[in-house]
Amino acid sequence: EGTGFSAHLAWHRALFQLDADDSEAALATYDSLIGKACDPGISVLADASSLLWRLQLQNIDVSGRWKVLADRWEMKTLAGARPFYVVHAMMAFSATGHSAAAARVFKALRQTGTTNTSLLRPEDALAPPFCEALLAFARSDFSACVDWLTRVRHFAHRCGGSLAQCDLIHLTFTEAALRARKDRLARAL
């Protein structure tokens, strides 16, 4: 108990709860096992972001949880962090409107990238467009979100995490297509 691994297992439990349409149980799991971690490492924060983003996609009120999480992300140094984690920080910053922190995310991504995108690992190439898509989604510009995710959907399964973690990209893409009233695309997704 109290480790990043136990929080990650709790995250998986919460995903099962969401899959069973039990958002209250998922929020209870978040509150007791993920969101209240005393000194959460970056992987725990990523799990927290991923779960809250999934809840947001389903229009489930998460109250002040985003603010607490964004404040925790702000205390982390993102320079040199894997893009997988930087993207999860962007979820919290975009959901709370932390524009200065979002700018720091793009700076962190530039520090890890290269100018030749053909040399980038999929995780590195995916991060900037996905961050742009997250910002667009948060400001209800769902068409822009779809445009950003269209660019990376062919390698979104290589986000730097497990398939369950990478699925968040597909879920965001689908929900953005629905909200943008791109019915044909939404049905295809």
mmCIF file of C-alpha atoms in Angstrom:
data_model
loop_
_atom_site.group_PDB
_atom_site.id
_atom_site.type_symbol
_atom_site.label_atom_id
_atom_site.label_comp_id
_atom_site.label_asym_id
_atom_site.label_seq_id
_atom_site.Cartn_x
_atom_site.Cartn_y
_atom_site.Cartn_z
ATOM 1 C CA GLU A 1 0.000 0.000 0.000
ATOM 2 C CA GLY A 2 0.977 3.596 -0.521
ATOM 3 C CA THR A 3 3.174 2.920 -3.554
ATOM 4 C CA GLY A 4 2.935 4.012 -7.154
ATOM 5 C CA PHE A 5 2.112 0.418 -8.041
ATOM 6 C CA SER A 6 -0.835 0.279 -5.636
ATOM 7 C CA ALA A 7 -2.137 3.552 -7.090
ATOM 8 C CA HIS A 8 -1.787 2.127 -10.601
ATOM 9 C CA LEU A 9 -3.722 -0.987 -9.619
ATOM 10 C CA ALA A 10 -6.398 1.294 -8.136
ATOM 11 C CA TRP A 11 -6.464 3.136 -11.474
ATOM 12 C CA HIS A 12 -7.201 -0.164 -13.230
ATOM 13 C CA ARG A 13 -9.959 -0.860 -10.694
ATOM 14 C CA ALA A 14 -11.463 2.553 -11.432
ATOM 15 C CA LEU A 15 -11.386 1.788 -15.174
ATOM 16 C CA PHE A 16 -13.375 -1.390 -14.516
ATOM 17 C CA GLN A 17 -15.813 0.670 -12.446
ATOM 18 C CA LEU A 18 -16.211 3.188 -15.272
ATOM 19 C CA ASP A 19 -16.718 0.336 -17.719
ATOM 20 C CA ALA A 20 -19.531 -0.903 -15.460
ATOM 21 C CA ASP A 21 -21.100 2.605 -15.527
ATOM 22 C CA ASP A 22 -20.321 3.124 -11.844
ATOM 23 C CA SER A 23 -18.735 6.573 -11.844
ATOM 24 C CA GLU A 24 -19.426 7.005 -8.121
ATOM 25 C CA ALA A 25 -17.291 3.974 -7.331
ATOM 26 C CA ALA A 26 -14.575 5.220 -9.703
ATOM 27 C CA LEU A 27 -14.542 8.586 -7.928
ATOM 28 C CA ALA A 28 -14.418 6.844 -4.535
ATOM 29 C CA THR A 29 -11.442 4.800 -5.752
ATOM 30 C CA TYR A 30 -9.794 7.981 -6.993
ATOM 31 C CA ASP A 31 -10.398 9.784 -3.711
ATOM 32 C CA SER A 32 -9.227 7.001 -1.430
ATOM 33 C CA LEU A 33 -6.366 5.415 -3.385
ATOM 34 C CA ILE A 34 -5.103 7.774 -6.089
ATOM 35 C CA GLY A 35 -5.895 11.408 -5.344
ATOM 36 C CA LYS A 36 -4.898 11.283 -1.683
ATOM 37 C CA ALA A 37 -1.432 9.850 -2.150
ATOM 38 C CA CYS A 38 0.802 11.686 0.332
ATOM 39 C CA ASP A 39 3.781 12.367 -1.900
ATOM 40 C CA PRO A 40 2.687 11.195 -5.325
ATOM 41 C CA GLY A 41 5.320 10.418 -7.869
ATOM 42 C CA ILE A 42 4.888 11.417 -11.466
ATOM 43 C CA SER A 43 3.345 8.047 -12.392
ATOM 44 C CA VAL A 44 0.623 8.469 -9.740
ATOM 45 C CA LEU A 45 -0.123 11.954 -11.062
ATOM 46 C CA ALA A 46 -0.390 10.519 -14.580
ATOM 47 C CA ASP A 47 -2.880 7.908 -13.388
ATOM 48 C CA ALA A 48 -4.860 10.633 -11.620
ATOM 49 C CA SER A 49 -4.934 12.802 -14.757
ATOM 50 C CA SER A 50 -5.943 9.898 -16.941
ATOM 51 C CA LEU A 51 -8.838 8.948 -14.693
ATOM 52 C CA LEU A 52 -10.139 12.502 -14.272
ATOM 53 C CA TRP A 53 -9.911 13.075 -18.039
ATOM 54 C CA ARG A 54 -11.956 9.925 -18.676
ATOM 55 C CA LEU A 55 -14.575 11.162 -16.206
ATOM 56 C CA GLN A 56 -14.590 14.577 -17.891
ATOM 57 C CA LEU A 57 -15.161 12.924 -21.264
ATOM 58 C CA GLN A 58 -18.320 11.411 -19.755
ATOM 59 C CA ASN A 59 -19.440 14.800 -18.366
ATOM 60 C CA ILE A 60 -19.031 13.586 -14.793
ATOM 61 C CA ASP A 61 -18.442 16.357 -12.268
ATOM 62 C CA VAL A 62 -15.096 15.927 -10.540
ATOM 63 C CA SER A 63 -15.513 19.069 -8.406
ATOM 64 C CA GLY A 64 -12.216 20.556 -7.248
ATOM 65 C CA ARG A 65 -10.118 17.484 -7.963
ATOM 66 C CA TRP A 66 -8.607 19.003 -11.118
ATOM 67 C CA LYS A 67 -7.326 22.045 -9.210
ATOM 68 C CA VAL A 68 -5.654 19.941 -6.529
ATOM 69 C CA LEU A 69 -4.089 17.748 -9.211
ATOM 70 C CA ALA A 70 -2.924 20.678 -11.345
ATOM 71 C CA ASP A 71 -1.294 22.221 -8.271
ATOM 72 C CA ARG A 72 0.553 18.955 -7.652
ATOM 73 C CA TRP A 73 1.709 18.833 -11.269
ATOM 74 C CA GLU A 74 2.956 22.428 -10.972
ATOM 75 C CA MET A 75 5.369 21.290 -8.258
ATOM 76 C CA LYS A 76 6.989 18.776 -10.620
ATOM 77 C CA THR A 77 9.851 19.509 -12.952
ATOM 78 C CA LEU A 78 8.777 18.465 -16.412
ATOM 79 C CA ALA A 79 11.999 19.313 -18.233
ATOM 80 C CA GLY A 80 13.457 16.014 -19.366
ATOM 81 C CA ALA A 81 10.367 14.037 -18.359
ATOM 82 C CA ARG A 82 9.050 11.447 -20.790
ATOM 83 C CA PRO A 83 6.460 12.947 -23.133
ATOM 84 C CA PHE A 84 3.964 10.396 -21.796
ATOM 85 C CA TYR A 85 4.048 12.163 -18.421
ATOM 86 C CA VAL A 86 4.158 15.660 -19.874
ATOM 87 C CA VAL A 87 0.924 14.954 -21.770
ATOM 88 C CA HIS A 88 -0.763 13.900 -18.534
ATOM 89 C CA ALA A 89 0.318 17.145 -16.882
ATOM 90 C CA MET A 90 -1.281 18.973 -19.825
ATOM 91 C CA MET A 91 -4.586 17.243 -19.079
ATOM 92 C CA ALA A 92 -4.642 18.861 -15.648
ATOM 93 C CA PHE A 93 -3.432 22.241 -16.891
ATOM 94 C CA SER A 94 -5.917 22.380 -19.761
ATOM 95 C CA ALA A 95 -8.819 21.289 -17.556
ATOM 96 C CA THR A 96 -8.062 24.067 -15.069
ATOM 97 C CA GLY A 97 -7.042 26.811 -17.487
ATOM 98 C CA HIS A 98 -3.467 26.997 -16.151
ATOM 99 C CA SER A 99 -2.144 28.694 -19.308
ATOM 100 C CA ALA A 100 1.311 29.503 -17.897
ATOM 101 C CA ALA A 101 1.752 25.890 -16.868
ATOM 102 C CA ALA A 102 0.542 24.750 -20.295
ATOM 103 C CA ALA A 103 3.213 26.942 -21.898
ATOM 104 C CA ARG A 104 5.784 25.223 -19.672
ATOM 105 C CA VAL A 105 4.560 21.875 -20.989
ATOM 106 C CA PHE A 106 5.284 22.908 -24.567
ATOM 107 C CA LYS A 107 8.705 24.160 -23.498
ATOM 108 C CA ALA A 108 9.422 20.793 -21.855
ATOM 109 C CA LEU A 109 8.348 19.003 -25.028
ATOM 110 C CA ARG A 110 10.628 21.183 -27.172
ATOM 111 C CA GLN A 111 13.567 20.315 -24.902
ATOM 112 C CA THR A 112 13.093 16.593 -25.486
ATOM 113 C CA GLY A 113 12.300 16.783 -29.198
ATOM 114 C CA THR A 114 14.221 17.286 -32.379
ATOM 115 C CA THR A 115 13.519 19.356 -35.455
ATOM 116 C CA ASN A 116 13.409 16.278 -37.683
ATOM 117 C CA THR A 117 10.072 14.613 -36.894
ATOM 118 C CA SER A 118 11.011 11.509 -38.903
ATOM 119 C CA LEU A 119 13.666 10.790 -36.240
ATOM 120 C CA LEU A 120 11.255 11.069 -33.320
ATOM 121 C CA ARG A 121 10.002 8.079 -31.370
ATOM 122 C CA PRO A 122 6.208 7.765 -31.672
ATOM 123 C CA GLU A 123 5.781 8.932 -28.064
ATOM 124 C CA ASP A 124 7.777 12.097 -28.817
ATOM 125 C CA ALA A 125 5.957 12.793 -32.092
ATOM 126 C CA LEU A 126 2.550 12.190 -30.515
ATOM 127 C CA ALA A 127 2.913 14.483 -27.510
ATOM 128 C CA PRO A 128 2.738 17.996 -29.058
ATOM 129 C CA PRO A 129 -0.355 17.353 -31.236
ATOM 130 C CA PHE A 130 -2.082 15.527 -28.385
ATOM 131 C CA CYS A 131 -1.362 18.441 -26.044
ATOM 132 C CA GLU A 132 -2.832 20.831 -28.625
ATOM 133 C CA ALA A 133 -5.876 18.541 -28.881
ATOM 134 C CA LEU A 134 -6.303 18.557 -25.088
ATOM 135 C CA LEU A 135 -6.224 22.346 -25.012
ATOM 136 C CA ALA A 136 -8.732 22.517 -27.858
ATOM 137 C CA PHE A 137 -11.055 20.051 -26.128
ATOM 138 C CA ALA A 138 -10.884 21.985 -22.848
ATOM 139 C CA ARG A 139 -11.903 25.196 -24.599
ATOM 140 C CA SER A 140 -14.734 23.343 -26.380
ATOM 141 C CA ASP A 141 -13.114 23.661 -29.799
ATOM 142 C CA PHE A 142 -13.954 20.089 -30.679
ATOM 143 C CA SER A 143 -13.303 20.477 -34.409
ATOM 144 C CA ALA A 144 -9.749 21.613 -33.695
ATOM 145 C CA CYS A 145 -9.324 18.688 -31.310
ATOM 146 C CA VAL A 146 -10.411 16.305 -34.059
ATOM 147 C CA ASP A 147 -8.002 17.958 -36.504
ATOM 148 C CA TRP A 148 -5.061 17.553 -34.103
ATOM 149 C CA LEU A 149 -5.881 13.931 -33.323
ATOM 150 C CA THR A 150 -6.419 13.044 -36.976
ATOM 151 C CA ARG A 151 -2.699 13.728 -37.462
ATOM 152 C CA VAL A 152 -1.630 11.111 -34.925
ATOM 153 C CA ARG A 153 -4.353 8.487 -34.837
ATOM 154 C CA HIS A 154 -2.352 6.012 -36.931
ATOM 155 C CA PHE A 155 0.279 5.679 -34.195
ATOM 156 C CA ALA A 156 -1.683 6.664 -31.074
ATOM 157 C CA HIS A 157 -1.350 3.103 -29.762
ATOM 158 C CA ARG A 158 2.354 3.886 -29.261
ATOM 159 C CA CYS A 159 1.836 6.649 -26.696
ATOM 160 C CA GLY A 160 4.526 5.361 -24.360
ATOM 161 C CA GLY A 161 2.179 3.496 -22.036
ATOM 162 C CA SER A 162 -0.010 0.415 -22.043
ATOM 163 C CA LEU A 163 -2.908 -0.018 -24.436
ATOM 164 C CA ALA A 164 -5.260 0.952 -21.585
ATOM 165 C CA GLN A 165 -3.306 4.182 -21.168
ATOM 166 C CA CYS A 166 -3.101 4.897 -24.896
ATOM 167 C CA ASP A 167 -6.845 4.295 -25.239
ATOM 168 C CA LEU A 168 -7.375 7.738 -23.732
ATOM 169 C CA ILE A 169 -6.386 9.238 -27.076
ATOM 170 C CA HIS A 170 -9.043 7.220 -28.895
ATOM 171 C CA LEU A 171 -11.656 8.094 -26.261
ATOM 172 C CA THR A 172 -10.839 11.795 -26.596
ATOM 173 C CA PHE A 173 -10.920 11.568 -30.388
ATOM 174 C CA THR A 174 -14.309 9.837 -30.364
ATOM 175 C CA GLU A 175 -15.853 12.247 -27.863
ATOM 176 C CA ALA A 176 -14.495 15.266 -29.745
ATOM 177 C CA ALA A 177 -15.972 13.910 -32.997
ATOM 178 C CA LEU A 178 -19.351 13.452 -31.289
ATOM 179 C CA ARG A 179 -19.298 16.941 -29.804
ATOM 180 C CA ALA A 180 -18.130 18.459 -33.098
ATOM 181 C CA ARG A 181 -21.118 16.770 -34.740
ATOM 182 C CA LYS A 182 -18.883 14.845 -37.096
ATOM 183 C CA ASP A 183 -21.320 11.951 -37.036
ATOM 184 C CA ARG A 184 -19.765 9.850 -39.769
ATOM 185 C CA LEU A 185 -16.331 10.032 -38.145
ATOM 186 C CA ALA A 186 -17.775 9.395 -34.684
ATOM 187 C CA ARG A 187 -19.570 6.266 -35.920
ATOM 188 C CA ALA A 188 -16.392 5.044 -37.597
ATOM 189 C CA LEU A 189 -14.394 5.596 -34.424
#
